[in-house]
Coordinates of C-alpha atoms and ligand atoms in Angstrom, one line a residue:
X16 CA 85.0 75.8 64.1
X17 CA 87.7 74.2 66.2
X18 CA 90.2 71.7 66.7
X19 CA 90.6 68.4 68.8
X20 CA 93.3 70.1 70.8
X21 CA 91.4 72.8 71.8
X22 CA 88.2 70.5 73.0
X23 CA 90.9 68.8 75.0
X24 CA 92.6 71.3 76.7
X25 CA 89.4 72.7 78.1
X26 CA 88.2 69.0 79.1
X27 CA 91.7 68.4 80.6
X28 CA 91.0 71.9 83.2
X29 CA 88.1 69.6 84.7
X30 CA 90.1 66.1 84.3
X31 CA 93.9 66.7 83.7
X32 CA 95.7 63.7 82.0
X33 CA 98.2 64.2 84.9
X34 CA 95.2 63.1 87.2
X35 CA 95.2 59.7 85.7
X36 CA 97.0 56.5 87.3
X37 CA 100.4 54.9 86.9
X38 CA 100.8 53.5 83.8
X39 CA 97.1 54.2 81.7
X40 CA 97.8 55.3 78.8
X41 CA 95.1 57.9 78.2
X42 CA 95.2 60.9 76.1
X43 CA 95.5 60.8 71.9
X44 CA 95.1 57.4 70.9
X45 CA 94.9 57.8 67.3
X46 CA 94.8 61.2 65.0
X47 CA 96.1 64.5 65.1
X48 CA 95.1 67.1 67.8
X49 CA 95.0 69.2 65.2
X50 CA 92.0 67.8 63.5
X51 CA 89.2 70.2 62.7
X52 CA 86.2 68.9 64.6
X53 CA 82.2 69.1 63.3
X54 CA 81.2 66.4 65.3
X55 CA 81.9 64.7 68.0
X56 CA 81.2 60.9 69.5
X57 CA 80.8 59.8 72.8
X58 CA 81.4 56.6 73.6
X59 CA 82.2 54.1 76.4
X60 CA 84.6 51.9 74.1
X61 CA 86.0 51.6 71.1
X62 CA 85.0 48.8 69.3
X63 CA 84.9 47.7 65.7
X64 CA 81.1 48.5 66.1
X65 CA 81.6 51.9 67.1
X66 CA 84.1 53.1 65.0
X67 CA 81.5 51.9 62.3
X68 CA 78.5 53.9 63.9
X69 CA 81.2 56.9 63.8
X70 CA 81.9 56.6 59.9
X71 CA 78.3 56.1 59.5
X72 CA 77.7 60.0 61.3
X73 CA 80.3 61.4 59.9
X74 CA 82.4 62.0 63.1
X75 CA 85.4 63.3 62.7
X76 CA 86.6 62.7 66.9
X77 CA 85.8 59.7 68.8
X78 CA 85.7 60.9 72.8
X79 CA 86.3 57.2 74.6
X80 CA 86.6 56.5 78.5
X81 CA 88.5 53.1 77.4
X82 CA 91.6 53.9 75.6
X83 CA 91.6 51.8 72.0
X84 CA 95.2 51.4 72.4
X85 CA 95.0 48.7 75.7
X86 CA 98.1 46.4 74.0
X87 CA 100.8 47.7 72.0
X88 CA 100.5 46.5 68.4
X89 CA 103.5 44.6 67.2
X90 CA 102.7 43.6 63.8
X91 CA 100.0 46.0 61.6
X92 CA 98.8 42.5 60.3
X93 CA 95.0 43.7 59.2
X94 CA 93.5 40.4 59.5
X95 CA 93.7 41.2 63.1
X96 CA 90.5 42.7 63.8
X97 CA 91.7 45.5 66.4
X98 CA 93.9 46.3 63.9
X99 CA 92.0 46.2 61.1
X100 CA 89.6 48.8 63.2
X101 CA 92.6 51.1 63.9
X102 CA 93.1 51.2 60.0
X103 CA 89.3 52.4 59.7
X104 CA 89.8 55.3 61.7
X105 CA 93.0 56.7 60.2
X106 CA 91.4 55.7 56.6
X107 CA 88.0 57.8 57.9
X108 CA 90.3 60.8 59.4
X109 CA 88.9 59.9 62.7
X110 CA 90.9 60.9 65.9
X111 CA 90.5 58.8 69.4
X112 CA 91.1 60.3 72.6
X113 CA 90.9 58.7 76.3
X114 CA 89.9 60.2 79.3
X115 CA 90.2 57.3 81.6
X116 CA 91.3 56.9 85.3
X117 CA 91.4 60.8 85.1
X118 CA 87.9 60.8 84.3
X119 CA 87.3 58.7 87.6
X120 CA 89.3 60.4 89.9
X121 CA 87.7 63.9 88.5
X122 CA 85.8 65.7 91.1
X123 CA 82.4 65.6 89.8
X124 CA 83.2 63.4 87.3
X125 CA 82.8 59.6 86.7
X126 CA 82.8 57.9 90.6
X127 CA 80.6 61.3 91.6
X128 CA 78.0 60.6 88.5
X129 CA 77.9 56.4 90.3
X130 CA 77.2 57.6 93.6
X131 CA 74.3 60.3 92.9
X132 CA 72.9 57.7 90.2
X133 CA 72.3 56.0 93.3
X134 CA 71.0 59.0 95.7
X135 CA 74.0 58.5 98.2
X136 CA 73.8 61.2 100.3
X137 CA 76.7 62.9 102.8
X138 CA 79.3 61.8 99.8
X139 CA 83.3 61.6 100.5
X140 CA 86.2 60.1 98.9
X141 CA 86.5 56.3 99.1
X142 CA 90.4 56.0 98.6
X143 CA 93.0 58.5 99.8
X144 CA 93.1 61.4 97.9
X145 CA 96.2 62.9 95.7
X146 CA 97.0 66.4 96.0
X147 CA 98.5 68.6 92.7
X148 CA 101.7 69.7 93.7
X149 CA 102.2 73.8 93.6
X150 CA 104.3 76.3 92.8
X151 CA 104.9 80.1 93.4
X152 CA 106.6 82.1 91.2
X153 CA 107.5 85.3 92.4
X154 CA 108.3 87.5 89.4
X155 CA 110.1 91.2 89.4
X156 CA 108.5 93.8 86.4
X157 CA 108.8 97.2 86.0
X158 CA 105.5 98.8 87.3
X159 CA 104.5 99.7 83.8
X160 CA 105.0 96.3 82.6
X161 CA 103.0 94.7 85.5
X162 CA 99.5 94.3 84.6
X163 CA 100.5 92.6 81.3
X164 CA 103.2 90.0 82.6
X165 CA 100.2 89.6 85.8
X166 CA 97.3 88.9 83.0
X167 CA 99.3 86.8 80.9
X168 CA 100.5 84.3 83.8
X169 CA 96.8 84.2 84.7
X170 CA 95.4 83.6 81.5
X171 CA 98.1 80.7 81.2
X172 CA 96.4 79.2 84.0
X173 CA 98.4 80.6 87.1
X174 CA 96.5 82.2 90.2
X175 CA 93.6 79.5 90.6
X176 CA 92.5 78.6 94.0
X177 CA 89.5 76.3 94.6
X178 CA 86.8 78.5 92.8
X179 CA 88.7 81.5 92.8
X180 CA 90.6 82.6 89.8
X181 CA 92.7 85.1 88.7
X182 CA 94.8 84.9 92.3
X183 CA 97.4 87.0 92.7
X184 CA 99.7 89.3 94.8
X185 CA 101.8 92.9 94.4
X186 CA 104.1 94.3 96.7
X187 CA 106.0 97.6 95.0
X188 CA 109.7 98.3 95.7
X189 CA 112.7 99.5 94.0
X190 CA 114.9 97.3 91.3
X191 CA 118.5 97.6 91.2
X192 CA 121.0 96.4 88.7
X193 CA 124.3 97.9 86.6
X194 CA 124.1 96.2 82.6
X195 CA 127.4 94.8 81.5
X196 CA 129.1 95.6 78.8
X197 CA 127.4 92.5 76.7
X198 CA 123.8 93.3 77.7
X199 CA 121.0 94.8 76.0
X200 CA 118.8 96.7 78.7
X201 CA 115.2 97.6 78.4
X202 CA 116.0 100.0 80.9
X203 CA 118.9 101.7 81.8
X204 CA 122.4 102.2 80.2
X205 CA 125.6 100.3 80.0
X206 CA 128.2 99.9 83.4
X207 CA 125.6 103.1 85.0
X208 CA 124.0 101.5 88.4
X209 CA 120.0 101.8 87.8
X210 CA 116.8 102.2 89.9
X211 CA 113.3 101.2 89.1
X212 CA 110.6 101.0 90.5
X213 CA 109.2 97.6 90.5
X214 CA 106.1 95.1 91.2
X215 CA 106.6 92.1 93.2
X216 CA 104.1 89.9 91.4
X217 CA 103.0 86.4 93.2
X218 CA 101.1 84.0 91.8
X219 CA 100.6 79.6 92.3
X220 CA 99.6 77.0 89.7
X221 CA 99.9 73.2 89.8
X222 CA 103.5 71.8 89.0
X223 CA 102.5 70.1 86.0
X224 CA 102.2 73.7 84.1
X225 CA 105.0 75.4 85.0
X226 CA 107.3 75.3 82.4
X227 CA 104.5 76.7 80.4
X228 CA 104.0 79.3 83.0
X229 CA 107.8 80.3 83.0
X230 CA 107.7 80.3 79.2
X231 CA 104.9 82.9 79.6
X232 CA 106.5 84.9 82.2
X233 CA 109.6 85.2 80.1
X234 CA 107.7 86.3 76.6
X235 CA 105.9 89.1 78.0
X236 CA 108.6 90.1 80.6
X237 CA 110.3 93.4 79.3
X238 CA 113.8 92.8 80.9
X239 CA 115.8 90.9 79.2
X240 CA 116.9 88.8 82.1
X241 CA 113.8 88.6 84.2
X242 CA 114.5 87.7 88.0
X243 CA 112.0 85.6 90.0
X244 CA 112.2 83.1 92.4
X245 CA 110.1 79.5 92.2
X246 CA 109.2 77.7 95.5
X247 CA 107.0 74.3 95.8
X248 CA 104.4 75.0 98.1
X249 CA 102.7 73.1 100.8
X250 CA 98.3 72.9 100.9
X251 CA 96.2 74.5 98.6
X252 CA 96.9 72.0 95.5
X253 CA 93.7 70.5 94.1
X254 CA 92.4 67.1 95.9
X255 CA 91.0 64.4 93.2
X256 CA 90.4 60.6 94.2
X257 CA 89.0 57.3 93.1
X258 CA 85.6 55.8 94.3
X259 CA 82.7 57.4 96.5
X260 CA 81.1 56.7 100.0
X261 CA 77.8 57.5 101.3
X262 CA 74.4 57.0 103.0
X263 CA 71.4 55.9 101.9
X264 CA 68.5 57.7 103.2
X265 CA 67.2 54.7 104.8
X266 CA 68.7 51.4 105.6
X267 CA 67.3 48.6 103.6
X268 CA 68.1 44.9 103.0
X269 CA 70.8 43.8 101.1
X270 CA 68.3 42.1 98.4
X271 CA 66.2 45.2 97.9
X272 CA 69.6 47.2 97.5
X273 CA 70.8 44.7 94.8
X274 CA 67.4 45.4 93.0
X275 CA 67.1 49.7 93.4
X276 CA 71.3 48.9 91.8
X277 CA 69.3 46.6 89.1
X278 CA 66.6 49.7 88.4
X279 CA 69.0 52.5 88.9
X280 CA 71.8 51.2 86.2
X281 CA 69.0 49.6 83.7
X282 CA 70.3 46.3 84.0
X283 CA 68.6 42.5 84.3
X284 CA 70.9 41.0 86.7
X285 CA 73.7 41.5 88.7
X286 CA 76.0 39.8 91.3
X287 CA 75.7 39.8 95.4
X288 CA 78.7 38.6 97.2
X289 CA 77.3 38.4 100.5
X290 CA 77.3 36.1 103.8
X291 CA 73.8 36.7 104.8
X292 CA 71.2 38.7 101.8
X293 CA 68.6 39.7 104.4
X294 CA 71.2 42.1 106.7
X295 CA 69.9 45.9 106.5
X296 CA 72.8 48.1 105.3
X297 CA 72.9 52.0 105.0
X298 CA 75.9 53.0 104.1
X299 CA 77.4 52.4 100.2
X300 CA 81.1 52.4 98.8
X301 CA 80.7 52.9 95.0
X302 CA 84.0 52.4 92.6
X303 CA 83.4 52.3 88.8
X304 CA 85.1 49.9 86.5
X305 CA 87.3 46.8 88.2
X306 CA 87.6 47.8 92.0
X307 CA 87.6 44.5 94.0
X308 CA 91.7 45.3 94.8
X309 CA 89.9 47.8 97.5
X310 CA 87.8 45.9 98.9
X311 CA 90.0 46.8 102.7
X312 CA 89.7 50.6 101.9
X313 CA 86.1 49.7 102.1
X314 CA 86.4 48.1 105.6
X315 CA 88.1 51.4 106.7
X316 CA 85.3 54.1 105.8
X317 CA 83.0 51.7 107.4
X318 CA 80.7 50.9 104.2
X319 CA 78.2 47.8 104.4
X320 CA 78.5 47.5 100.7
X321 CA 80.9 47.8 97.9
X322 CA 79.3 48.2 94.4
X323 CA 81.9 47.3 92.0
X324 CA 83.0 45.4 88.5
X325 CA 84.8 42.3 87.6
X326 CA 84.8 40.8 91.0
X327 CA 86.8 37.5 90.4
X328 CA 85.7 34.0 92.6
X329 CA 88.7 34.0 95.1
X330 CA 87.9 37.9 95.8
X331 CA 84.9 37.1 96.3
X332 CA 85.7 35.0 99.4
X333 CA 87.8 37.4 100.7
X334 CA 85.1 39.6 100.7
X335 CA 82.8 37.2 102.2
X336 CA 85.4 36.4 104.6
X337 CA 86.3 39.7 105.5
X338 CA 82.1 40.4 106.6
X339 CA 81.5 42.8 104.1
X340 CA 78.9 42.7 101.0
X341 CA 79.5 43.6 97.6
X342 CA 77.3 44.2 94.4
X343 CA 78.8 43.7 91.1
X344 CA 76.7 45.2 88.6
X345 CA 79.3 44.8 85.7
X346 CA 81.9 47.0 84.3
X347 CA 79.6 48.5 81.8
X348 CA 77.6 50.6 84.2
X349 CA 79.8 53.3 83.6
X350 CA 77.9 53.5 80.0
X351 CA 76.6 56.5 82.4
X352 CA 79.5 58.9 81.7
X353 CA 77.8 59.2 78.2
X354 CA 75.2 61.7 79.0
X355 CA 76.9 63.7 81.9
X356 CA 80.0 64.0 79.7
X357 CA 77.3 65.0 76.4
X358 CA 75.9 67.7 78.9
X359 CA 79.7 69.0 79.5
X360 CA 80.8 69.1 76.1
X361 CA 77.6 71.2 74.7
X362 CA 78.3 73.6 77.5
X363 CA 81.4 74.5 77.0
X364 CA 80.7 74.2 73.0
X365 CA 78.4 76.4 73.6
X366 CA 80.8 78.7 76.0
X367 CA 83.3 78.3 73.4
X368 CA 81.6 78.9 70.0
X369 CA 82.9 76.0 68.6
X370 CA 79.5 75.3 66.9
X371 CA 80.4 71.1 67.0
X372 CA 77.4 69.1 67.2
X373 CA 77.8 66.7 70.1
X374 CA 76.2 62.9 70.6
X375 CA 76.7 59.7 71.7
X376 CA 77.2 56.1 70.8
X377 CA 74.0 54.4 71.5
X378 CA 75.9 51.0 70.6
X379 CA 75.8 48.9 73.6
X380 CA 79.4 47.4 74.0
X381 CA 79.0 45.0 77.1
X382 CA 81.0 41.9 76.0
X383 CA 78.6 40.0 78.3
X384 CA 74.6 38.7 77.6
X385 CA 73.2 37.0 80.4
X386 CA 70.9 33.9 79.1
Ligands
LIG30 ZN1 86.2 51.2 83.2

């Protein structure tokens, strides 16, 4: 048994909401992150469709990379068919989250999924990459008290370097202090200078958790006036970006590119935005979901071809223009976080003992049919 919050807070240690762009509103869209969860639905979008295939399986939390919640509603009018759909899920106790441009800019996650769907090998970040900001806290404790306040800050998610966890550092010394006549000391008497011997403990975590982190530190602290200092630190933060580049393993012609992308993302037809469809290209920039604002970050890594959605005419030129090609196989390719996220979720159901059964829409919600 368990909750939407806690299925979020571990999905949000591989793709944290803070990872996400300016201005998308990802996160809880609709519903309670307290909601018990059984089941859970994967699903590209959420549409009026969907939320119906959801009622129908009795799922109780819709996982979306879209966020429902695009436009701000200003009148609950039902008649309104988004609305109307919003009214289904609270009516059905259904909560929506969004993992969006977090989700893309995860490493291993949605741009990483495009670019070994299509066997690119040799693959690096397409756009530069941001970098979590850290702290270090540097926290005094009596000796006794150290390996608690030291397990706690690391179980809060302190001390984690690349694929190490649990980082830390103690350097012992001696504590000094005189309590005043309004104190309450753990150790030590009123107005009578005191010694103790002390741990130096060190630890860094990402900016975005540290008043959690201090929180922590200051439950489990014994004193009651904990000292510590708090420094932002330089390197070492996590790097996460959007969009992929890489090589094919052999150069081929731009026509019998467009049709492995045709084969490789299931799908009957696609757009080429090219100035000349027989030129051999190797090497392949790949951004999910509505990229053509790139297209020069392209130029810079070098790529021969951008793969990308919801190219618009006058970009298209540009491109052109500009001597590059680009492929744009739709924005609904990225139906292929479905399964990769499916194969996360069961693992760390299954890590977790949260006994949810996990699955995924299998509605197809690509607004366009090509006739
Ligand atoms: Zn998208």
């Amino acid at each position: 048994m368990t909750n939407v919050g806690e299925i979020v807070a571990r999905f949000e240690q591989f793709a944290p909401q803070s990872w996400a762009e300016e201005g998308d509103p990802v996160g809880l869209q609709i519903g309670s992150m307290q909601q018990t969860v059984h089941k859970m639905m994967i699903t590209l979008d959420v549409r009026p469709e969907v939320v119906a295939e959801a009622v129908k399986n009795n799922v109780d939390f819709i996982f979306a990379h879209h966020p429902a919640l695009f436009r701000p509603i200003r009148k609950f009018d039902l008649e309104n068919p988004q609305n109307k759909m919003y009214a289904e899920l609270i009516k059905h106790d259904i909560t929506v989250y969004a993992a969006h441009t977090n989700l893309d800019n995860a490493n291993q996650g949605m741009n990483d999924w495009l670019a070994s769907l299509l066997d690119l090998q040799d693959i690096e970040p397409l756009l530069p990459q941001h970098e979590d900001k850290l702290f270090r806290l540097a926290v005094f404790v009596p000796q006794a008290a150290a390996e608690t306040v030291r397990n706690a800050l690391t179980a809060a998610g302190a001390g984690r370097i690349g694929e190490y966890q649990d980082c830390s550092y103690t350097i012992s010394g001696v504590g000094r202090f005189t309590p005043q006549p309004a104190a309450n000391p753990t150790i030590g008497n009123l107005l009578e200078p005191t010694e103790v011997a002390e741990d130096k403990i060190e630890v860094v975590f990402p900016k975005k958790i540290c008043s959690r982190i201090l929180k922590v530190m200051r439950t489990v602290h014994p004193y009651e006036e904990p000292a510590f200092d708090l420094f932002e630190v330089q390197g070492n933060g996590s790097r996460y970006g959007m969009g992929r580049v890489g090589n094919l393993k052999k150069s081929v012609t731009i026509s019998s590119f467009a049709e492995y992308c045709k084969t490789k993302f299931e799908i009957p037809h696609l757009r080429v935005v090219t100035g000349d469809i027989t030129r051999k290209v190797s090497r392949i920039a790949i951004l999910g979901g509505s990229g053509s604002q790139f297209y020069k970050d392209v130029l810079k890594k070098k790529a021969d071809v951008y793969v990308t959605g919801d190219i618009s005419y006058h970009t298209g030129h540009d491109i052109i223009a500009s001597g590059l090609t680009a492929i744009d196989p739709g924005h609904h390719i990225e139906q292929i976080c479905k399964p990769h996220l499916q194969n996360l979720f069961e693992q760390w159901n299954n890590e977790n003992k949260w006994q949810i059964e996990v699955i995924q829409s299998e509605i197809n919600t690509d607004p366009f049919i090509f006739i």
